[in-house]
XYZ file of C-alpha atoms in Angstrom:
654
model
C 0.066 0.135 0.088
C 1.419 3.485 -1.048
C 2.100 5.986 1.784
C -0.035 9.035 1.897
C 1.449 12.225 0.735
C 2.420 14.574 3.661
C 0.809 18.274 4.112
C 2.182 20.448 7.122
C 0.262 23.598 7.770
C 0.524 26.110 10.542
C -1.034 29.083 11.813
C 0.672 31.652 14.079
C 0.763 30.707 17.687
C -1.351 33.509 19.164
C -0.129 35.753 22.028
C -2.296 35.388 25.115
C -5.161 37.939 25.210
C -8.548 38.204 27.062
C -10.086 39.256 23.704
C -9.907 36.561 20.722
C -12.043 38.227 18.545
C -13.607 37.147 15.174
C -10.587 38.259 13.256
C -8.581 35.465 15.108
C -11.300 33.153 14.488
C -11.009 34.116 10.751
C -7.383 33.110 10.430
C -7.979 29.573 12.516
C -11.004 28.727 10.319
C -9.167 29.259 7.138
C -6.447 27.111 8.170
C -8.906 24.633 9.474
C -10.876 24.429 6.103
C -7.070 23.951 4.328
C -6.499 21.051 6.587
C -9.776 19.520 6.188
C -9.563 19.804 2.444
C -5.993 18.054 2.023
C -7.448 15.125 4.696
C -10.514 14.780 2.264
C -8.058 14.564 -0.383
C -6.121 11.689 1.312
C -3.118 13.323 2.331
C -1.457 12.798 5.810
C -1.948 16.148 7.343
C -0.200 17.861 10.250
C -2.233 21.317 11.516
C -0.283 23.080 14.088
C -1.546 25.983 16.165
C -0.727 27.191 19.526
C 0.206 29.884 22.011
C 3.117 32.252 22.209
C 3.439 32.733 25.985
C 6.441 34.712 26.901
C 7.590 38.406 26.985
C 7.709 41.469 28.853
C 3.977 42.272 28.440
C 2.741 39.012 29.640
C 4.794 39.856 32.930
C 3.478 42.963 33.372
C -0.040 42.166 33.017
C 0.364 39.143 35.198
C 1.829 41.392 37.976
C -1.011 43.942 37.542
C -3.499 40.883 38.108
C -1.604 39.747 41.033
C -0.762 36.288 39.705
C 2.155 34.463 38.360
C 2.668 34.691 34.387
C 2.279 30.852 34.294
C -1.255 31.089 35.882
C -2.049 33.896 33.671
C -1.294 32.419 30.390
C -2.933 28.815 31.797
C -6.309 30.834 31.870
C -5.989 32.470 28.738
C -4.789 29.408 26.751
C -7.972 27.392 28.451
C -9.913 30.186 26.402
C -8.050 29.482 23.196
C -8.820 25.938 23.224
C -12.393 26.621 24.178
C -13.040 28.637 21.249
C -11.132 26.183 18.716
C -13.200 23.348 20.219
C -16.222 25.441 19.654
C -15.435 26.315 16.126
C -14.705 22.587 15.352
C -11.031 23.397 14.545
C -9.150 20.237 13.692
C -5.647 20.925 14.796
C -3.291 17.877 15.229
C -1.064 19.428 18.013
C -1.199 22.605 20.105
C 2.327 24.029 20.846
C 2.584 26.094 23.999
C 5.951 28.097 24.133
C 5.997 27.210 27.849
C 6.309 23.665 27.395
C 9.399 21.679 28.179
C 9.532 20.180 24.689
C 9.654 23.600 23.431
C 11.942 25.334 25.994
C 14.842 22.606 25.700
C 14.583 22.804 21.764
C 14.821 26.845 21.632
C 17.832 26.464 23.920
C 19.504 24.005 21.594
C 18.826 26.150 18.597
C 20.224 29.222 20.413
C 23.366 27.642 21.298
C 23.656 26.041 17.649
C 23.306 29.460 16.238
C 25.981 30.683 18.730
C 28.433 28.089 18.329
C 28.173 28.849 14.264
C 29.009 32.472 15.090
C 25.581 33.669 14.066
C 24.855 35.089 17.326
C 27.209 37.753 19.363
C 26.945 39.875 22.380
C 26.836 43.640 22.183
C 24.591 46.473 23.640
C 21.365 47.656 22.501
C 20.016 51.183 22.651
C 16.883 52.111 21.013
C 13.033 52.324 21.086
C 10.864 49.336 21.902
C 7.271 48.711 21.698
C 5.992 46.533 24.323
C 2.637 45.237 22.798
C 4.369 44.402 19.487
C 7.435 42.939 21.038
C 9.406 45.126 18.411
C 12.588 47.292 18.457
C 12.587 50.396 16.299
C 15.599 52.727 15.494
C 15.296 56.587 15.793
C 14.816 56.835 12.069
C 11.800 54.238 12.272
C 10.078 56.242 14.656
C 10.518 59.375 12.791
C 10.778 61.572 16.020
C 7.171 60.951 17.206
C 8.224 58.200 19.706
C 5.284 56.003 18.499
C 5.328 52.562 17.260
C 5.252 52.573 13.433
C 3.044 49.552 13.490
C 0.389 49.994 16.109
C 0.854 53.891 16.999
C 1.318 53.313 20.699
C 4.090 54.631 22.686
C 7.377 53.148 22.573
C 10.031 53.075 25.279
C 13.811 53.846 25.308
C 15.791 50.788 26.183
C 19.684 50.267 26.822
C 20.681 47.145 27.583
C 23.426 44.239 27.258
C 21.992 41.901 24.558
C 22.845 39.189 22.081
C 22.383 39.735 18.430
C 21.559 37.701 15.551
C 23.568 38.237 12.350
C 20.749 38.775 10.034
C 22.802 41.238 7.790
C 25.022 38.056 6.714
C 22.077 36.552 5.033
C 20.482 39.584 3.091
C 21.831 38.645 -0.231
C 21.123 35.162 -0.036
C 17.635 35.756 1.040
C 17.227 37.903 -2.088
C 18.476 35.074 -4.297
C 16.271 32.600 -2.840
C 13.063 34.885 -3.224
C 14.229 35.403 -6.852
C 14.569 31.695 -7.283
C 11.436 30.910 -5.524
C 8.876 33.555 -6.480
C 5.773 31.477 -4.815
C 7.503 31.391 -1.398
C 5.833 34.616 -0.400
C 2.011 35.085 -1.361
C 0.123 37.183 -2.474
C 2.466 38.976 -4.687
C 2.021 42.424 -3.252
C 3.391 40.862 0.533
C 6.403 39.458 -1.519
C 7.209 43.064 -3.147
C 6.883 44.615 0.332
C 9.496 42.411 1.730
C 11.870 42.630 -1.136
C 11.593 46.323 -0.676
C 12.290 46.078 3.050
C 15.502 43.978 2.627
C 16.952 45.925 -0.244
C 16.795 48.850 2.029
C 19.614 47.098 4.336
C 18.906 44.479 7.069
C 20.230 45.219 10.319
C 21.260 42.729 12.988
C 18.442 41.420 15.256
C 18.388 41.732 18.844
C 17.514 38.382 20.171
C 17.729 38.600 24.020
C 16.723 40.849 26.999
C 17.713 41.429 30.491
C 15.136 43.675 31.956
C 12.763 40.925 32.553
C 12.863 37.248 33.292
C 9.602 35.714 31.692
C 11.103 33.565 28.972
C 13.578 31.125 27.956
C 17.028 31.419 29.403
C 19.965 31.617 27.235
C 21.894 28.119 27.991
C 25.018 29.444 28.503
C 24.183 32.965 30.068
C 21.066 32.654 32.029
C 21.037 36.331 32.866
C 19.716 36.636 29.405
C 15.954 35.536 28.230
C 15.724 34.720 24.577
C 13.645 37.231 22.809
C 10.354 36.650 21.400
C 11.197 35.956 17.701
C 13.685 32.986 17.989
C 11.487 31.539 20.848
C 8.227 32.011 19.078
C 9.211 31.317 15.396
C 10.841 28.128 16.358
C 7.604 26.586 17.260
C 7.092 25.245 13.881
C 9.891 22.643 14.100
C 9.926 22.362 17.908
C 6.323 20.863 17.694
C 7.915 18.388 15.322
C 10.501 17.533 18.033
C 13.682 19.167 16.326
C 16.774 18.527 18.286
C 14.956 16.119 20.535
C 15.797 12.554 20.898
C 13.159 11.656 18.454
C 13.001 13.701 15.141
C 10.648 11.402 13.299
C 7.948 13.881 12.921
C 10.619 16.567 11.729
C 11.983 14.244 9.210
C 8.404 13.285 7.993
C 6.606 16.488 7.735
C 9.317 19.294 7.452
C 9.605 21.382 5.499
C 6.149 22.946 6.054
C 3.735 23.253 2.845
C 2.099 26.599 4.253
C 2.586 28.907 6.903
C -0.651 30.976 7.251
C -0.141 34.176 8.988
C -1.904 37.698 9.083
C -0.346 40.658 6.805
C 0.984 42.309 10.266
C 3.590 39.737 10.824
C 4.495 38.761 7.435
C 7.882 40.408 7.831
C 8.942 38.208 10.847
C 7.493 35.020 8.827
C 9.302 35.635 5.569
C 12.608 37.384 6.749
C 13.496 36.451 10.069
C 12.371 32.956 10.024
C 13.652 31.919 6.768
C 17.145 33.457 7.935
C 16.903 31.650 11.082
C 16.472 28.154 8.687
C 19.321 29.362 6.629
C 21.836 29.805 9.683
C 20.754 26.292 10.799
C 21.108 24.761 7.319
C 17.523 23.554 7.203
C 15.012 23.778 4.293
C 12.653 26.670 4.158
C 9.004 26.422 4.033
C 7.488 25.952 0.808
C 5.140 28.926 1.085
C 4.235 31.924 3.700
C 0.794 33.127 2.874
C -0.233 36.533 4.341
C -3.804 36.947 4.468
C -5.878 40.424 5.076
C -7.649 41.395 8.085
C -11.484 41.368 8.867
C -12.106 44.723 9.757
C -15.183 46.829 10.804
C -16.451 50.047 9.572
C -14.378 51.632 12.510
C -11.209 49.881 11.247
C -9.109 47.152 12.567
C -10.574 45.169 15.544
C -8.786 45.800 18.837
C -9.341 45.893 22.256
C -8.008 49.441 22.660
C -10.682 50.829 20.220
C -13.460 48.779 21.991
C -14.705 47.208 18.590
C -14.027 43.391 19.058
C -16.715 41.135 18.121
C -16.828 37.967 20.148
C -17.084 34.604 18.037
C -18.646 32.612 20.870
C -21.495 35.098 21.007
C -22.028 34.808 17.182
C -21.758 31.076 17.503
C -24.435 30.847 20.224
C -26.765 32.954 18.157
C -26.279 31.411 14.436
C -24.808 28.132 14.817
C -20.989 27.143 14.130
C -21.452 26.316 10.386
C -22.926 29.688 9.387
C -20.226 31.600 11.143
C -17.508 29.431 9.465
C -19.285 29.765 6.021
C -19.381 33.351 6.354
C -15.701 33.915 7.347
C -14.645 31.609 4.287
C -17.218 32.937 1.547
C -17.300 36.856 2.420
C -13.407 37.433 2.195
C -11.453 36.852 -0.791
C -8.306 34.933 0.827
C -5.394 37.263 0.980
C -7.479 40.386 1.005
C -8.901 42.580 3.690
C -12.713 42.030 4.201
C -15.515 43.977 6.186
C -17.351 42.517 8.643
C -21.024 43.435 9.934
C -23.718 41.424 11.335
C -25.998 42.731 9.034
C -23.774 41.204 6.162
C -23.497 37.845 8.094
C -27.411 37.636 8.305
C -27.666 38.557 4.806
C -25.179 35.847 3.505
C -27.204 33.307 5.683
C -30.483 34.304 4.251
C -29.369 34.199 0.607
C -26.614 31.548 0.537
C -27.657 29.283 3.086
C -31.244 29.783 3.704
C -32.574 30.568 0.161
C -29.943 28.501 -1.890
C -28.701 25.508 -0.114
C -31.340 24.938 2.615
C -34.168 25.610 0.163
C -32.582 23.160 -2.508
C -32.304 20.124 0.064
C -35.690 21.200 1.792
C -37.452 21.115 -1.438
C -35.865 17.815 -2.927
C -36.609 15.711 0.198
C -40.098 17.362 0.401
C -40.793 16.446 -3.443
C -39.306 12.942 -2.905
C -41.390 12.396 0.262
C -44.713 13.577 -1.891
C -44.099 11.638 -4.903
C -41.879 8.197 -3.836
C -42.716 8.050 0.061
C -39.084 9.264 0.754
C -37.505 6.525 -1.543
C -34.923 7.733 -4.263
C -35.958 6.303 -7.483
C -33.768 4.957 -10.175
C -33.457 7.500 -13.089
C -35.313 6.875 -16.331
C -35.712 9.079 -19.418
C -32.909 11.660 -19.786
C -32.834 15.122 -21.497
C -30.296 17.692 -22.181
C -31.121 19.567 -18.901
C -30.028 16.513 -17.065
C -26.657 16.553 -18.892
C -26.150 19.980 -18.172
C -26.705 19.719 -14.822
C -23.929 16.744 -14.464
C -21.865 19.090 -16.441
C -21.954 21.910 -13.796
C -21.412 19.436 -11.017
C -18.481 18.257 -12.735
C -17.147 21.708 -13.054
C -17.992 22.578 -9.567
C -15.780 19.862 -8.294
C -12.686 20.449 -10.479
C -13.049 24.324 -10.131
C -13.378 24.145 -6.220
C -10.190 21.805 -6.158
C -7.943 24.148 -7.966
C -8.960 27.210 -6.194
C -8.218 25.375 -2.671
C -4.695 24.318 -4.123
C -4.278 28.101 -5.181
C -5.582 28.919 -1.479
C -8.584 30.696 -2.821
C -11.037 29.634 -0.242
C -13.882 31.944 -1.321
C -13.364 31.133 -4.813
C -13.810 27.420 -3.995
C -16.934 28.040 -2.298
C -18.430 30.411 -5.311
C -17.584 27.346 -7.534
C -19.697 25.035 -5.225
C -22.435 27.735 -4.988
C -22.678 27.477 -9.052
C -24.022 23.957 -8.570
C -26.377 25.001 -5.776
C -27.885 27.601 -7.900
C -27.908 25.377 -11.014
C -29.758 22.799 -9.139
C -32.290 25.423 -7.835
C -32.744 26.508 -11.497
C -33.039 23.002 -12.588
C -35.968 22.495 -10.179
C -37.680 25.380 -11.930
C -37.005 24.308 -15.655
C -38.109 20.623 -15.103
C -41.200 21.520 -13.033
C -41.569 17.864 -11.013
C -44.947 18.974 -9.949
C -46.133 19.267 -13.618
C -44.443 15.887 -14.532
C -46.012 14.202 -11.713
C -49.572 15.970 -12.694
C -48.994 14.896 -16.110
C -47.729 11.492 -15.168
C -44.423 11.646 -16.865
C -42.948 8.905 -14.559
C -39.717 8.438 -16.552
C -38.662 11.956 -16.446
C -39.769 12.590 -12.932
C -37.633 9.848 -11.660
C -34.795 11.262 -13.545
C -35.333 14.763 -12.317
C -35.852 13.560 -8.452
C -32.786 11.090 -8.644
C -30.616 13.989 -10.226
C -31.575 16.473 -7.339
C -30.817 13.843 -4.461
C -27.557 13.069 -6.370
C -26.543 16.540 -6.295
C -27.494 16.716 -2.737
C -24.932 13.829 -2.000
C -22.248 15.536 -4.060
C -22.813 18.756 -2.191
C -22.486 16.855 1.213
C -19.018 15.722 0.077
C -17.946 19.106 -1.268
C -18.820 21.010 1.647
C -16.748 18.989 4.161
C -13.874 21.167 4.519
C -15.845 24.173 5.249
C -19.034 23.187 7.495
C -18.750 20.443 9.940
C -22.319 19.624 10.829
C -24.315 20.410 7.818
C -22.634 17.939 5.280
C -23.527 15.060 7.858
C -27.244 16.522 8.251
C -27.649 16.519 4.299
C -26.082 12.931 4.152
C -28.209 11.656 6.966
C -31.332 13.144 5.318
C -30.265 11.376 1.954
C -30.428 8.018 3.804
C -26.745 7.481 3.524
C -24.820 5.611 6.245
C -21.285 6.638 7.482
C -20.079 10.324 6.886
C -19.568 12.437 4.017
C -15.814 13.145 5.508
C -15.233 9.633 5.080
C -15.859 9.214 1.488
C -13.069 11.251 0.235
C -13.152 14.409 -2.061
C -12.984 11.905 -5.293
C -16.454 10.593 -4.316
C -17.937 13.946 -5.432
C -16.114 13.596 -8.982
C -18.155 10.410 -10.153
C -21.903 11.117 -10.925
C -24.271 8.201 -9.747
C -22.620 7.460 -6.161
C -26.396 7.561 -4.512
C -27.881 4.004 -4.910
C -31.633 4.132 -6.102
C -33.833 2.810 -3.193
C -32.266 4.848 -0.565
C -34.685 5.865 2.345
C -34.413 9.589 2.879
C -35.717 11.147 5.823
C -36.763 14.877 5.542
C -35.685 17.010 8.561
C -36.398 20.814 9.591
C -35.052 23.415 7.100
C -31.000 23.554 7.540
C -30.984 27.086 7.834
C -34.205 29.202 8.879
C -34.371 32.498 7.199
C -33.506 35.426 10.068
C -35.780 38.435 10.205
C -33.316 41.186 9.911
C -35.657 43.900 11.315
C -36.437 41.848 14.143
C -32.979 40.495 15.085
C -30.815 41.988 17.916
C -27.444 42.649 16.671
C -24.465 42.270 18.844
C -21.172 44.201 18.888
C -19.142 42.819 22.073
C -21.850 43.310 24.882
C -23.892 46.037 23.036
C -27.266 45.001 21.611
C -29.824 46.929 19.637
C -32.219 46.143 16.821
C -31.631 47.487 13.463
C -34.730 49.828 13.462
C -33.451 51.043 17.090
C -29.849 51.574 15.667
C -31.213 53.885 13.023
C -33.786 55.654 15.194
C -30.952 56.295 18.004
C -28.605 57.827 15.658
C -27.920 61.166 17.087
C -28.694 64.165 14.902
C -25.463 65.938 13.423
C -25.696 69.648 14.278
C -23.956 71.916 12.129
C -20.790 73.345 13.282
C -19.488 76.927 12.507
C -16.899 76.739 9.476
C -13.802 78.864 9.652
C -14.523 80.578 6.702
C -12.233 82.581 3.927
C -13.099 85.044 1.330
C -12.204 84.767 -2.297
C -9.130 87.030 -1.894
C -7.673 84.674 0.681
C -8.378 81.532 -1.397
C -6.810 83.202 -4.459
C -3.476 83.182 -2.675
C -3.270 79.381 -2.818
C -1.664 78.504 -6.202
C -2.688 74.895 -7.465
C -1.275 73.374 -10.481
C -1.851 70.256 -12.671
C 1.500 68.207 -12.242
C 2.617 65.147 -13.981
C 4.607 62.592 -12.018
C 7.627 61.570 -13.869
C 9.392 59.440 -11.000
C 8.552 58.005 -7.840
C 10.399 56.160 -4.966
C 10.625 55.465 -1.566
C 12.247 57.620 1.097
C 14.686 55.034 2.669
C 13.739 53.818 6.031
C 10.309 55.252 5.860
C 7.034 53.084 5.497
C 4.971 56.272 4.742
C 7.064 58.807 2.433
C 7.376 58.784 -1.250
C 9.835 61.107 -3.082
C 8.278 62.211 -6.408
C 9.757 64.227 -9.237
C 7.045 66.116 -11.142
C 6.478 68.142 -14.255
C 4.608 71.584 -13.992
C 4.923 72.413 -17.731
C 8.451 73.048 -18.230
C 9.160 73.274 -14.567
C 10.680 70.224 -12.411
C 9.880 69.961 -8.803
C 10.617 67.526 -6.279
C 7.910 66.466 -3.577
C 7.757 64.278 -0.519
C 4.384 62.879 0.274
C 3.247 60.535 3.223
C 1.385 58.261 0.796
C 3.525 55.356 0.754
C 1.026 53.000 2.274
C -1.689 53.560 -0.046
C 0.236 53.606 -3.129
C 3.094 51.571 -4.713
C 5.577 54.155 -6.325
C 5.169 52.644 -9.921
C 1.444 53.092 -9.509
C 2.054 56.810 -9.799
C 4.201 57.152 -12.804
C 2.192 59.285 -15.358
C -0.526 60.342 -13.008
C -1.881 64.028 -13.345
C -2.178 65.229 -9.771
C -3.097 68.676 -8.209
C -0.388 70.269 -6.430
C -0.136 73.494 -4.060
C 2.915 75.188 -5.412
C 3.434 78.328 -3.440
C 4.418 76.748 -0.096
C 7.747 77.368 1.453
C 10.077 74.363 1.140
C 10.223 71.926 3.938
C 12.278 68.929 4.842
C 10.906 65.413 5.685
C 13.270 62.837 6.898
C 16.029 64.895 5.252
C 14.519 65.171 1.763
C 13.375 68.616 0.609
C 9.717 68.893 -0.648
C 8.764 72.073 -2.713
C 5.054 71.571 -2.963
C 2.332 69.612 -1.539
C -0.125 67.138 -3.401
C -3.888 66.992 -2.750
C -5.314 64.164 -1.567
C -8.498 62.822 0.616
C -8.418 59.959 3.415
C -10.945 57.416 4.176
C -11.266 54.420 6.077
C -8.517 51.909 5.080
C -6.901 48.692 6.154
C -6.291 48.130 9.886
C -6.168 51.459 12.199
C -4.789 53.796 9.610
C -6.587 55.959 7.154
C -6.046 55.075 3.441
C -5.189 58.009 0.955
C -6.741 58.717 -2.669
C -4.954 61.366 -4.421
C -6.703 64.115 -6.264
C -6.550 63.104 -9.995
C -7.909 64.818 -13.221
C -9.934 63.048 -15.718
C -9.334 65.218 -18.890
C -6.290 65.424 -21.181
C -4.908 68.716 -19.263
C -1.395 70.031 -19.781
C 1.106 69.824 -16.800
C 1.367 73.475 -15.334
C -2.145 74.379 -15.925
C -3.665 76.428 -13.121
C -6.456 75.070 -11.108
C -9.199 77.737 -10.557
């Protein structure tokens, strides 16, 4: 018997927090769907998740709460596991960085890097963000003394530390990315990382001495191994790397997919691969940085008070509805917007109207015309062949999409079959066939509908955990659709005539949006109440100017000739623009909303009579006009003011 092909999939190990919100659930549900899909295909799957439990932030919070750090993280991790159990997350291992197996392996990894000359002792002085566990240089915080990632205050730290020689591997990393273009996905994340490394890699501070909640350096116990060598190593320590038994490591490594949020792509695609290079180990095959699930008010965060508790939603709408929404609503890799109204609409349209209605109508007609027994097909028509073709296409298209990690596209392909089957009912009109006593056609139609239900039950196994089994049981089938394998959906005719069906209640009853109470954390209001309670906005006095004051502002059309990033800045771009025959240099903080190459050739509006100013040492002679709007995460996005007619550069804006 041939051995199964291996598939190793990981999520990030989550940092202990009292507020695991729907955004965290999104990452893990997506990983679970991929793991279930590969198992369904017959792979030997290893699905790893876990918790990252060390660091200064944990020690501080535990002290504030009057408990030991270990007791604090034990309580939080129990909540993690409860949530994953509730969402039917089928992980194969849960690694905790406080476990002995992880601690000993990390110490041996650190020792090996030190003996190889990749770690050395020096002194660190710079700015540190405790919540992000990240060091920043003076240039990176641009004089504002806030973290460039989260916007919270940073602390000035000076201490003796060990450093990892990241800079030694920069060129090797760039060559690897060039030779393996699929390593970082999606492409936009890869481009960001290449740009970051080309600006120059600094050596990485990897130990701390100002706190002791962490793994001790084996040869210098005054030092605690800093978060990234500790946390990132979990992907191999969970497999027994450096232990007495490395069987799992040899069997599953390298990982097929590291699934991470886009905010930690840099750590997983630069620091982690360079660690592996230094250890002379194979790199994972792919790191996929997915987007965020965000609200109208921005990325969910405890500090903003806009977290959505997945346990509350599961209690109201059920596990499968929440899993389906998360997987279907958001194009994987992009940001997606969450609202409870959108969730209810998706439940009503896709699950109640489409899938639930199809199964319920099918079983009702089987019960009415054949006492619930699946008939043998009889006379065939072209419409039947078309249904079979759509079914074949749904299986192949969904499979291809999952292999590309396009989960929402896979569900779209499956829903093409759901919609086609509902249309098939209207086209064939079984009630008319029964009335006209067209027994052969009626038998064919009803068999085809029941067989479509069987195929859908098999196809939905990776995404929903109870609905496929309910469909299966209502069709009178034994065992479980998950036990049939993905291939069972590829062959038409798997449902044997004579099966006794059992119609149950509709799989997904419709929800009345006007009557439903919507939940945002602990706040509950109905939709109508939400509208009626919206406060009236009073008009505020505007600081008005007259036409003469406005006339002092010189606005002109400029064409962008060149655009490039300002070194060491995430936001600033340096532009060279044409104003007729004149050339000017501008510096603009639009680098998080635009790639430099997007701007070449654009006609923008520029204020040309501003006094010159320097931003990070680069002189700017003017200011472009732009508008801000809610963007990805907690920061606003920028949209440039452009023109929609062929106007010459240098033209005056009046």
